Coordinates of N, CA and C in Angstrom, one line a residue:
X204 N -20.0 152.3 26.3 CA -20.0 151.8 24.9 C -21.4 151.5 24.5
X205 N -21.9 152.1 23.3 CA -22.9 151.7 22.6 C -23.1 150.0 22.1
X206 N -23.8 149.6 21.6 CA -24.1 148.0 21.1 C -23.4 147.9 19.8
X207 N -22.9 146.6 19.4 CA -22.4 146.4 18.7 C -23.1 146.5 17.2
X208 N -22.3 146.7 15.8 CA -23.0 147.5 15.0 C -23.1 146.4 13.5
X209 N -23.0 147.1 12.4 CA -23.0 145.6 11.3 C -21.8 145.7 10.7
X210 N -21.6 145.6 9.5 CA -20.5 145.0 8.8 C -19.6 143.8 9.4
X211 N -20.7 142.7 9.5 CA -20.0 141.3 10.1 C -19.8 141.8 11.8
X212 N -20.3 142.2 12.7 CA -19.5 142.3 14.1 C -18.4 142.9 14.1
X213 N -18.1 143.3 13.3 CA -16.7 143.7 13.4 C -16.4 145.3 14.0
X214 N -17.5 146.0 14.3 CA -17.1 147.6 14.5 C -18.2 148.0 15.9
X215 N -17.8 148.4 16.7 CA -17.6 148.8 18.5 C -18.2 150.6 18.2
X216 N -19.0 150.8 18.5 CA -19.4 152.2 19.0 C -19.4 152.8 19.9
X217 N -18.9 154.0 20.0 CA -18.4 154.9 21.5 C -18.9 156.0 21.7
X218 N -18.8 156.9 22.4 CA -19.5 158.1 23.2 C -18.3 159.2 23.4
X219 N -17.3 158.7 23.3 CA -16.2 160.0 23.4 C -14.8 159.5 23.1
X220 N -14.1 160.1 23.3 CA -12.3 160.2 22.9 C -12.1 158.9 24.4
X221 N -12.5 159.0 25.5 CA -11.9 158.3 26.2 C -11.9 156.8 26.2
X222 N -13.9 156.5 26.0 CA -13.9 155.2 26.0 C -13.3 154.6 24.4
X223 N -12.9 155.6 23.4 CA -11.9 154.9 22.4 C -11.1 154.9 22.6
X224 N -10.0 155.3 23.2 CA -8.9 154.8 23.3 C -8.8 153.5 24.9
X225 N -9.5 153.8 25.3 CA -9.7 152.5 26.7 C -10.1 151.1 26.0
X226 N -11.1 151.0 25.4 CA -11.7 149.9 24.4 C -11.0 149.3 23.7
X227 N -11.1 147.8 24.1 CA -9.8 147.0 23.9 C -10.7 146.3 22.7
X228 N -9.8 145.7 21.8 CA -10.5 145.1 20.5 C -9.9 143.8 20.9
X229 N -11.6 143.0 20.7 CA -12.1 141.6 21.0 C -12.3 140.8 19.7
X230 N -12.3 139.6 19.7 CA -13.2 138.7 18.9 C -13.0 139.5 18.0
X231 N -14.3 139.5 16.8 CA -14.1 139.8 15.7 C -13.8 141.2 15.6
X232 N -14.5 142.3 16.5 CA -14.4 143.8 17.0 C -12.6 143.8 16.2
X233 N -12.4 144.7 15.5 CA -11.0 145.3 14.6 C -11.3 146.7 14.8
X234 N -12.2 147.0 14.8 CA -12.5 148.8 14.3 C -13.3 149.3 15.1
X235 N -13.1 150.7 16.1 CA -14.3 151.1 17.2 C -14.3 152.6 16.4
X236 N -15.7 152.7 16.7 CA -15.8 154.1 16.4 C -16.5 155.2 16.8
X237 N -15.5 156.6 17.1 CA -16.3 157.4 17.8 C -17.0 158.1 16.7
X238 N -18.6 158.2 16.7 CA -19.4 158.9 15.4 C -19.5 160.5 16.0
X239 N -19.6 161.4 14.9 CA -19.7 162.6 15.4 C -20.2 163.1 14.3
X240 N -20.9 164.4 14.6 CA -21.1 165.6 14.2 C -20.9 166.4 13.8
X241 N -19.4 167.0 13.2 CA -18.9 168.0 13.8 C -19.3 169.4 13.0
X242 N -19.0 170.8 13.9 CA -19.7 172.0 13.1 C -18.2 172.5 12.7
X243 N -18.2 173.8 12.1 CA -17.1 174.3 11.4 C -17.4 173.8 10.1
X244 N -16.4 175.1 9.7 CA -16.0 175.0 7.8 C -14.8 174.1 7.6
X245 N -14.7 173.0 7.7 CA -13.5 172.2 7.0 C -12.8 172.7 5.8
X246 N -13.4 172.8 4.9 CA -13.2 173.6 3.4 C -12.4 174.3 3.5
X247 N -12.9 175.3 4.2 CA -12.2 176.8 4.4 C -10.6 176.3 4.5
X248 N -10.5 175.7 5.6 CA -9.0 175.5 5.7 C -8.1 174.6 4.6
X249 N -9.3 174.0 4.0 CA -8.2 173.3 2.5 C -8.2 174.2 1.8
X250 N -9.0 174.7 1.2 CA -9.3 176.0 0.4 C -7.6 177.3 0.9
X251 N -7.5 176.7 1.5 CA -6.5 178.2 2.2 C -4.9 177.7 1.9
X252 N -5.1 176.2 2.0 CA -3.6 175.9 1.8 C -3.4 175.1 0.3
X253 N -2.4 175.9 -0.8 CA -2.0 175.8 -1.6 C -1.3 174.4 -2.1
X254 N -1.6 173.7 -2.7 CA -1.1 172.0 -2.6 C 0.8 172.2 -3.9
X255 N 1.2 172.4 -3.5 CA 2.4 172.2 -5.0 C 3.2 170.8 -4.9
X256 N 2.5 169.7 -4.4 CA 2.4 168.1 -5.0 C 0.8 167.7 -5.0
X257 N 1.1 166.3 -4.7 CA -0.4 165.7 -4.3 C -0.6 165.5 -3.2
X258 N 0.0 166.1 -1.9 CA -0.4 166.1 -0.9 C 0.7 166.8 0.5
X259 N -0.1 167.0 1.3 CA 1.1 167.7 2.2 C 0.6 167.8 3.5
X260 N 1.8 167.4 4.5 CA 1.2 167.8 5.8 C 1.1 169.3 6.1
X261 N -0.2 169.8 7.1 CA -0.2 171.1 7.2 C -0.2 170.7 9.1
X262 N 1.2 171.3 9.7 CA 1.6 171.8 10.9 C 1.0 172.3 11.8
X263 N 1.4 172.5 12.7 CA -0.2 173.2 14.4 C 0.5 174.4 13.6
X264 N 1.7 175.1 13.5 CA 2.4 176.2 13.9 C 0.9 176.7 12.3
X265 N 1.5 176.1 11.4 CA 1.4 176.7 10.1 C -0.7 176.9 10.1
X266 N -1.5 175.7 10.6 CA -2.8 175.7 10.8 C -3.3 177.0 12.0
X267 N -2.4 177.4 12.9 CA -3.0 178.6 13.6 C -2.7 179.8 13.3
X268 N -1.7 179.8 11.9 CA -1.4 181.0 11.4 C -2.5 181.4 9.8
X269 N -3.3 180.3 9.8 CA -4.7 180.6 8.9 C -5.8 181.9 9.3
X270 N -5.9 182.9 8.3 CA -6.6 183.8 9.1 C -8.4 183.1 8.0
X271 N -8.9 183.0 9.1 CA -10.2 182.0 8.9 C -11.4 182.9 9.4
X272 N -12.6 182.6 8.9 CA -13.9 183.0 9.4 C -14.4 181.9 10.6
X273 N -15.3 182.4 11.1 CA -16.0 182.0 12.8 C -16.0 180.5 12.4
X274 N -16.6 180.1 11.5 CA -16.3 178.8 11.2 C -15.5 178.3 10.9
X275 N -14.8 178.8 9.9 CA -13.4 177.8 9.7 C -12.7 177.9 11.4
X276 N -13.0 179.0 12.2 CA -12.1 179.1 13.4 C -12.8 177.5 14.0
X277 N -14.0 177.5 14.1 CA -14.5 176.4 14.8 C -13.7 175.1 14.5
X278 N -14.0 174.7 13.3 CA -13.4 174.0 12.6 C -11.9 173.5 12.9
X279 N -10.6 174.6 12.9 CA -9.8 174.9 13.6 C -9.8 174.0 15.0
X280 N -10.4 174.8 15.5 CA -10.3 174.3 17.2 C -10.4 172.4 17.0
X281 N -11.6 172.1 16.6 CA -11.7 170.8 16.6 C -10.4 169.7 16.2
X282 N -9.6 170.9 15.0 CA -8.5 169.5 14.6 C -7.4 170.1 15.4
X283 N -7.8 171.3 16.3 CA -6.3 171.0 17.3 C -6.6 170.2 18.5
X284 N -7.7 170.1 18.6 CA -8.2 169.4 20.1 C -8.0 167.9 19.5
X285 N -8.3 167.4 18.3 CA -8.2 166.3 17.9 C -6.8 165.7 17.9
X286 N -6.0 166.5 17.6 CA -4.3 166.3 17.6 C -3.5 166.2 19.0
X287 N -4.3 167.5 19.5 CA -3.9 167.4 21.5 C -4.3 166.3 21.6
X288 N -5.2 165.7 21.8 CA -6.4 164.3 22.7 C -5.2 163.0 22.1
X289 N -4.7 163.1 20.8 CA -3.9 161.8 20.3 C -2.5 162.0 20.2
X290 N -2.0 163.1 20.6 CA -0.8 163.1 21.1 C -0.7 163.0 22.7
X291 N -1.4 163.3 23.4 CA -1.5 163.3 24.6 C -1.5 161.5 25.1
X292 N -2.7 160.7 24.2 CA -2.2 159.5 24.6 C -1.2 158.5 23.9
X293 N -0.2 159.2 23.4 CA 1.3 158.5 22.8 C 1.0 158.7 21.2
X294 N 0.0 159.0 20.9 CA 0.0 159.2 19.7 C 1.0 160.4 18.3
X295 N 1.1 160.0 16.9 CA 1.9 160.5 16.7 C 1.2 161.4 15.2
X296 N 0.0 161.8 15.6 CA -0.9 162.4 14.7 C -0.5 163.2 13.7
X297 N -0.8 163.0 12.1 CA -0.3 164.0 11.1 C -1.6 164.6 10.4
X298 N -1.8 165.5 10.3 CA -3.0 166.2 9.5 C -2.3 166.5 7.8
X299 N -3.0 166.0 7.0 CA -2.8 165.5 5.8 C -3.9 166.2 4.9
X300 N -3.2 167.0 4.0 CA -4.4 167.3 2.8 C -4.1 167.3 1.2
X301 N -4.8 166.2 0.8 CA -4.5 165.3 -0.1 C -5.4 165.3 -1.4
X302 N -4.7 165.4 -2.6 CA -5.0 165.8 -4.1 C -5.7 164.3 -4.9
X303 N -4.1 163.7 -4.0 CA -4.2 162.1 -4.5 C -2.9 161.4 -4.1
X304 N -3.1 160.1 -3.6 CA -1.9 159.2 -3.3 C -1.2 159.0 -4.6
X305 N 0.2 158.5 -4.7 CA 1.2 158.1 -5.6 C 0.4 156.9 -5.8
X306 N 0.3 156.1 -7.0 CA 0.3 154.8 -7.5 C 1.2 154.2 -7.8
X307 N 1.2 152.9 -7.0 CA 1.8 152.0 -7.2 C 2.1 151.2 -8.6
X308 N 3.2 151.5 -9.2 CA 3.3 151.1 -10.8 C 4.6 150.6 -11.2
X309 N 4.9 149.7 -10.0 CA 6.6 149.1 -10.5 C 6.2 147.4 -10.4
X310 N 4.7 147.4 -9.8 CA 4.2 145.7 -10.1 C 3.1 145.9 -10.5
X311 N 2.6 145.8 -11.7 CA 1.0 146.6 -12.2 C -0.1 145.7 -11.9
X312 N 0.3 143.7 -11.9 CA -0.6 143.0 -11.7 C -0.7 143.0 -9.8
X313 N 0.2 143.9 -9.6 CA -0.3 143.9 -7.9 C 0.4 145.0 -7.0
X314 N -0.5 145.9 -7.2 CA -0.1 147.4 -6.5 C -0.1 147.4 -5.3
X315 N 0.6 147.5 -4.7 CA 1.1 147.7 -3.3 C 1.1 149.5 -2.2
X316 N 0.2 150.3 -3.2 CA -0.4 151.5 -2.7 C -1.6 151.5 -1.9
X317 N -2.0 152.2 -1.0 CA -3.2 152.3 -0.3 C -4.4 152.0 -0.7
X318 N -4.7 152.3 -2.2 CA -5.9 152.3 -3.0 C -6.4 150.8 -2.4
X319 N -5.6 150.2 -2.7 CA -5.8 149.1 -2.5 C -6.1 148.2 -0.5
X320 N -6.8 147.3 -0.6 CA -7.5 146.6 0.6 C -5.9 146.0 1.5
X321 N -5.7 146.7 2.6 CA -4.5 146.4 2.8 C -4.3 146.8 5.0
X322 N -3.3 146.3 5.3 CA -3.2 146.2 6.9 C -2.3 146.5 7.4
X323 N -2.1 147.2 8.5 CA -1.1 147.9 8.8 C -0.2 147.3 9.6
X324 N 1.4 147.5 9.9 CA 2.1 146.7 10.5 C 3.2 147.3 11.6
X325 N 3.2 146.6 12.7 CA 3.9 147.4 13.5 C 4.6 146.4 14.1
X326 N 6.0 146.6 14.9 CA 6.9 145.8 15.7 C 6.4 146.1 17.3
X327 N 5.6 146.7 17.2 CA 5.4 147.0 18.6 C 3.9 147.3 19.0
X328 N 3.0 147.0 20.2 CA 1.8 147.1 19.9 C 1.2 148.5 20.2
X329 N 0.5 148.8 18.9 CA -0.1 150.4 18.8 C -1.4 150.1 18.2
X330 N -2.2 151.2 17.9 CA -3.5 150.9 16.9 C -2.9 152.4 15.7
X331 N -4.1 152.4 14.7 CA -4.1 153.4 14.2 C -5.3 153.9 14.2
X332 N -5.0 155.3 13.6 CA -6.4 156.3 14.5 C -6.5 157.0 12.7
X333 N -7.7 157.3 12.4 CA -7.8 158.3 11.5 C -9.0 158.9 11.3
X334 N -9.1 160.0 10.7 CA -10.7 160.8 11.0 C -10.9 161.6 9.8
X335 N -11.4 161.8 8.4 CA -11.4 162.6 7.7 C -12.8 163.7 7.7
X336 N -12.0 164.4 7.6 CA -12.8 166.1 8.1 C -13.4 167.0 6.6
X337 N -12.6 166.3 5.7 CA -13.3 166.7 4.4 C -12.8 165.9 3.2
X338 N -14.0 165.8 2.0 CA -13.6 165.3 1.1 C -14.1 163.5 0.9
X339 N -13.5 162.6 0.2 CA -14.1 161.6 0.4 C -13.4 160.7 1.9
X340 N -14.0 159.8 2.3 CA -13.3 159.2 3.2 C -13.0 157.4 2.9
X341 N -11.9 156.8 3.8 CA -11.5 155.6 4.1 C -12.7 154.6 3.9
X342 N -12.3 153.2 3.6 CA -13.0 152.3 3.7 C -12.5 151.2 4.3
X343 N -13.5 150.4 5.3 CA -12.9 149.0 5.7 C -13.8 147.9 5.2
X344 N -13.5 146.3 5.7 CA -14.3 145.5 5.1 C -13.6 144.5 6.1
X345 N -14.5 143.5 6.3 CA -14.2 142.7 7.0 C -13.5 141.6 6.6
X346 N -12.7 140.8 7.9 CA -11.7 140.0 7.3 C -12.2 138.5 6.1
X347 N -13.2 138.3 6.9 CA -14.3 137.6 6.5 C -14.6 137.3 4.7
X348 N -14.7 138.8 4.4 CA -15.2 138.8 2.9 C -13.7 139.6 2.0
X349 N -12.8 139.1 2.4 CA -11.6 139.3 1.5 C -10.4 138.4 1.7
X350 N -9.8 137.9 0.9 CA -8.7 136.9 0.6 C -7.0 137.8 0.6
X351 N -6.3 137.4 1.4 CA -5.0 138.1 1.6 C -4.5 137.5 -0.2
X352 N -4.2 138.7 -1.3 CA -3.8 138.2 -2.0 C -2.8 137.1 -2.1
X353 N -1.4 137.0 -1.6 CA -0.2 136.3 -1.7 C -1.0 134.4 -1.8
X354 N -2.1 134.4 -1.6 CA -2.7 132.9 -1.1 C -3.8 133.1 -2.5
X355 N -3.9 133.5 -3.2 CA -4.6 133.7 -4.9 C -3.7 132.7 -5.2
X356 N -4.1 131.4 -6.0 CA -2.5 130.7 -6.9 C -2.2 131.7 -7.8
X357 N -3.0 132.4 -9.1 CA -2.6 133.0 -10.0 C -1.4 133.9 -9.8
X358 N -2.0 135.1 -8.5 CA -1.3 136.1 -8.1 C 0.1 135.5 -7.6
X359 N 0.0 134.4 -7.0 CA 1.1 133.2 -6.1 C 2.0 133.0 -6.9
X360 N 1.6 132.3 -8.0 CA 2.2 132.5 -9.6 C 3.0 133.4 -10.1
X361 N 2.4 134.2 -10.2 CA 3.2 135.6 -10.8 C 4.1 136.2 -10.0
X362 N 4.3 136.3 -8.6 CA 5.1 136.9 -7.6 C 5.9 135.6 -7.3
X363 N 6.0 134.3 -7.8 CA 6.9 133.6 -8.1 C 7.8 133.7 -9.0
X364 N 7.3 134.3 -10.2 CA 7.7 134.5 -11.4 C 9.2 135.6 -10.8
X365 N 8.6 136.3 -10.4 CA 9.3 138.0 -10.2 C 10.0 137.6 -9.5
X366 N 9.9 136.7 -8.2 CA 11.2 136.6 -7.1 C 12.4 135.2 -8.1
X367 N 12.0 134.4 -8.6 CA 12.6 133.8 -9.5 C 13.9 133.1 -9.2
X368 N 13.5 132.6 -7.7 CA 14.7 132.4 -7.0 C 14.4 130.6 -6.4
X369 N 12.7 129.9 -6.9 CA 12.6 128.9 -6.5 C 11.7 129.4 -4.9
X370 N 11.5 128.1 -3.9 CA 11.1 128.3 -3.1 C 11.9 129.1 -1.4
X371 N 13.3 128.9 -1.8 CA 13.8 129.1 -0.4 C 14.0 130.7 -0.5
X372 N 12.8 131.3 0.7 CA 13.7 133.1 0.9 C 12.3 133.5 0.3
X373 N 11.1 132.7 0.0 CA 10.4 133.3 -0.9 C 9.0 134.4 0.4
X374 N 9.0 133.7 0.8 CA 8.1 133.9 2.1 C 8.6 135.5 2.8
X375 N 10.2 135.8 3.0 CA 10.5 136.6 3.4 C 10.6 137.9 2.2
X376 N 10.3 137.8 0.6 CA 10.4 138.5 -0.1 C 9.1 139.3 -0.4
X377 N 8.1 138.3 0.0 CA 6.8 138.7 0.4 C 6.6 139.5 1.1
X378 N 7.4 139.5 2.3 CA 6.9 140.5 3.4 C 8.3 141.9 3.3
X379 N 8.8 141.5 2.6 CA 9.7 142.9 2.4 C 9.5 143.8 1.7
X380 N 8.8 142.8 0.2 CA 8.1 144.1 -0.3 C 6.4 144.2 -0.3
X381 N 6.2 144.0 1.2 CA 4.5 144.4 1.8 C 3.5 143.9 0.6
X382 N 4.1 142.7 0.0 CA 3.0 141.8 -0.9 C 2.3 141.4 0.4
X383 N 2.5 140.9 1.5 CA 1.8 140.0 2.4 C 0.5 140.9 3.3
X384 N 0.8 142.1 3.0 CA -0.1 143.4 3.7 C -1.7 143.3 2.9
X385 N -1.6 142.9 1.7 CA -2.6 143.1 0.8 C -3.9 142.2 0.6
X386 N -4.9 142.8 0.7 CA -5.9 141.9 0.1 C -6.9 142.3 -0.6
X387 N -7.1 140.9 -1.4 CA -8.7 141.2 -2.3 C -9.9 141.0 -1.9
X388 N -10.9 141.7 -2.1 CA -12.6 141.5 -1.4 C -13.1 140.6 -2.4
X389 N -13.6 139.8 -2.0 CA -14.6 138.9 -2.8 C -15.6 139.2 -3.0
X390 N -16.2 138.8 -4.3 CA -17.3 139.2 -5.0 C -18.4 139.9 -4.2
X391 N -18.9 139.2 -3.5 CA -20.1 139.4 -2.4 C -19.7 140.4 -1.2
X392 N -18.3 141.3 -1.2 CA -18.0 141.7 -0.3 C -18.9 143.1 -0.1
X393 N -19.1 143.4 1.2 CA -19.4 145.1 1.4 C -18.7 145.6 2.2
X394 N -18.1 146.9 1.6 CA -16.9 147.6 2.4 C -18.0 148.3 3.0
X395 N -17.3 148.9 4.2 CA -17.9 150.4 4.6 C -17.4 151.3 4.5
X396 N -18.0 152.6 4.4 CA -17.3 153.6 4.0 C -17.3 154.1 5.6
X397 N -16.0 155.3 5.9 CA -15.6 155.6 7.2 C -16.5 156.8 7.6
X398 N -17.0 157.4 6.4 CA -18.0 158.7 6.9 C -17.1 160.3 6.9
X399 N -17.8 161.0 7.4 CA -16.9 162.2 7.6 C -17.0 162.3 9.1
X400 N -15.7 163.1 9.8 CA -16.1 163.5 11.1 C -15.9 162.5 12.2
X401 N -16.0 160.9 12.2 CA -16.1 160.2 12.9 C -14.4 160.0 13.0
X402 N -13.9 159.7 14.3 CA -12.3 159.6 14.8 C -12.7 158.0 15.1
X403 N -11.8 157.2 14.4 CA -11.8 155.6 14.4 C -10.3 155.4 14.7
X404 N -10.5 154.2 15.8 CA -9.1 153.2 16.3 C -9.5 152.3 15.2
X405 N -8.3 151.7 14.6 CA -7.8 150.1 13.7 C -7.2 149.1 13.9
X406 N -7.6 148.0 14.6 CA -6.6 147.2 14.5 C -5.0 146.9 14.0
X407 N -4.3 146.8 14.0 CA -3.2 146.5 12.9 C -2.2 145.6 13.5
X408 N -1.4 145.0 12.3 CA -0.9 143.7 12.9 C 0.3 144.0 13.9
X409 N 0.7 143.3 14.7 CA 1.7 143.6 15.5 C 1.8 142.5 16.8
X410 N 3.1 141.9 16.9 CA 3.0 141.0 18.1 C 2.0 140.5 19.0
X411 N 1.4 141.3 19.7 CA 1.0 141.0 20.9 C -0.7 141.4 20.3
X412 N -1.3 141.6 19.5 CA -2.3 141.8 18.8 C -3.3 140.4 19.5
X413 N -4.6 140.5 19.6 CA -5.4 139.6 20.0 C -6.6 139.2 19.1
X414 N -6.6 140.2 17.8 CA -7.4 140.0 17.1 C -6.6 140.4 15.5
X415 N -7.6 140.0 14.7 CA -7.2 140.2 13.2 C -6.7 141.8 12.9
X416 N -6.1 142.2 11.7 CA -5.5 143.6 12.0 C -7.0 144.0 11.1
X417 N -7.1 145.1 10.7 CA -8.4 145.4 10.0 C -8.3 146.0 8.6
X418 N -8.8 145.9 7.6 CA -8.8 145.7 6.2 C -9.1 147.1 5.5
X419 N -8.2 148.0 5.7 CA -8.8 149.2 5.1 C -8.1 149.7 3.7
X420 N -8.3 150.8 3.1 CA -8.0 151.0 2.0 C -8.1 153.2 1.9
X421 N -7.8 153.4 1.0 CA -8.1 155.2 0.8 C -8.6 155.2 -0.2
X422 N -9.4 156.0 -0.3 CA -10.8 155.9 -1.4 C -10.4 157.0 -2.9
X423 N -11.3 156.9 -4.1 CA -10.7 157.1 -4.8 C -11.6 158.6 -4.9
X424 N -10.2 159.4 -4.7 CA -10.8 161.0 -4.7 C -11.3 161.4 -5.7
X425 N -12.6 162.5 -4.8 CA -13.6 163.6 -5.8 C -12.8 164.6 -6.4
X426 N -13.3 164.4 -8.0 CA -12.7 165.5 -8.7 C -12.7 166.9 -8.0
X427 N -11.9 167.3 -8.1 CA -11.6 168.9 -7.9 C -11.9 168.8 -6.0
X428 N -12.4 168.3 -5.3 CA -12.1 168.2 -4.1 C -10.9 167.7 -3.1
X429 N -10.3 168.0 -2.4 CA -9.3 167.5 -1.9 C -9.7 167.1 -0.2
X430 N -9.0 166.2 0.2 CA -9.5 165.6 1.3 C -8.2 166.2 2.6
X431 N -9.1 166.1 3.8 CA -8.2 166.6 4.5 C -8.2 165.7 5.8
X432 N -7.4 165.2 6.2 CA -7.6 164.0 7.2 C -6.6 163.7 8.2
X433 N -6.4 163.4 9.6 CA -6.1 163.2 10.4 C -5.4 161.8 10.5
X434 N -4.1 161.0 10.6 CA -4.0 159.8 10.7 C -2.8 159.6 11.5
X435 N -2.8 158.3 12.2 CA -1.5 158.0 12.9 C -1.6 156.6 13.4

């Protein structure tokens, strides 16, 4: 492992696929990441597949039936080796190429869609892995410089309003409908953006967890660009 990096302590640098997935998340450490390089035509392969919503998974079967140039082949190779390497260690990898997420618009004073600063949740202990290969990418921020909304009074207020049932059961209505997943960055906050190319482990909440889950969000897509990204 490389030395630890900025955005508050919070993010672990690596050298390959192994020592990421070995590298256990400490103390403030939520986010490790492998940085990379990578060659190939990314494009090429979004370019090739036809979107008829705002997003769609594209399959091993359906990605090696792309007839591609030497680069996009390159390219190719890397997100099947990327898919082998994380299914191989229990992982359950989906390659995703995406126009734009759905918005959340059934609570408008508090959207409960990705866009937004938010943490992932599991009954059992896993991380999540994601790596965008084109287009804009992920952002995280430390626990540090952001407030779990449900603890805003204002917001507290208003999602009292809505459950409207008084205090008993209210706690559990929160986390049903994943109000308790969400948070806001404070004024003075700096997210980081996840880069292109680099394959990152995340924290996320789940029993046996030893540290904070880690605060990410999906960024707000480039016109006429579509993003193509790896996550699980």
């Amino acid at each position: 492992m490389s030395n630890l990096s900025d955005t508050d302590n919070q993010i672990y640098h690596v050298l390959n696929f192994k020592d990421l997935i070995s590298t256990p998340f400490q103390g403030k450490i939520n986010a490790i990441c492998w940085t990379r390089n990578l060659i190939g035509d990314f494009s090429e392969i979004v370019k090739k597949v036809v979107l008829n919503e705002n997003m769609a998974e594209l399959n091993i079967e359906e990605l090696r039936e792309l007839h591609l140039s030497k680069q996009g082949q390159l390219a190719r190779e890397i997100l099947l080796n990327d898919m082998s390497s994380l299914k191989a260690h229990g992982a359950s990898p989906t390659l995703n190429i995406i126009k734009n997420y759905d918005r959340d618009d059934a609570f408008p004073f508090f959207p409960t869609d990705v866009y937004s600063f938010h943490v992932d949740r599991s009954p059992i202990p896993t991380d999540t892995f994601l790596c965008t290969y084109h287009g804009a990418s992920s952002e995280i921020i430390p626990n540090s410089q952001a407030t779990q909304k449900i603890r805003i009074p204002e917001i507290r207020a208003e999602l009292k309003k809505l459950y409207g049932k008084g205090d008993e059961g209210f706690e559990s209505f929160l986390t049903e409908y994943f109000f308790d997943l969400h948070y806001q960055a404070k004024p003075d906050a700096k997210p980081l953006n996840l880069g292109v190319g680099n394959l990152w482990k995340l924290a996320i909440d789940h029993p046996k967890s030893k540290v904070l889950p880690c605060l990410h969000r999906a960024p707000k897509e480039k016109n006429g660009q579509n993003r193509l990204m790896i996550i699980c």
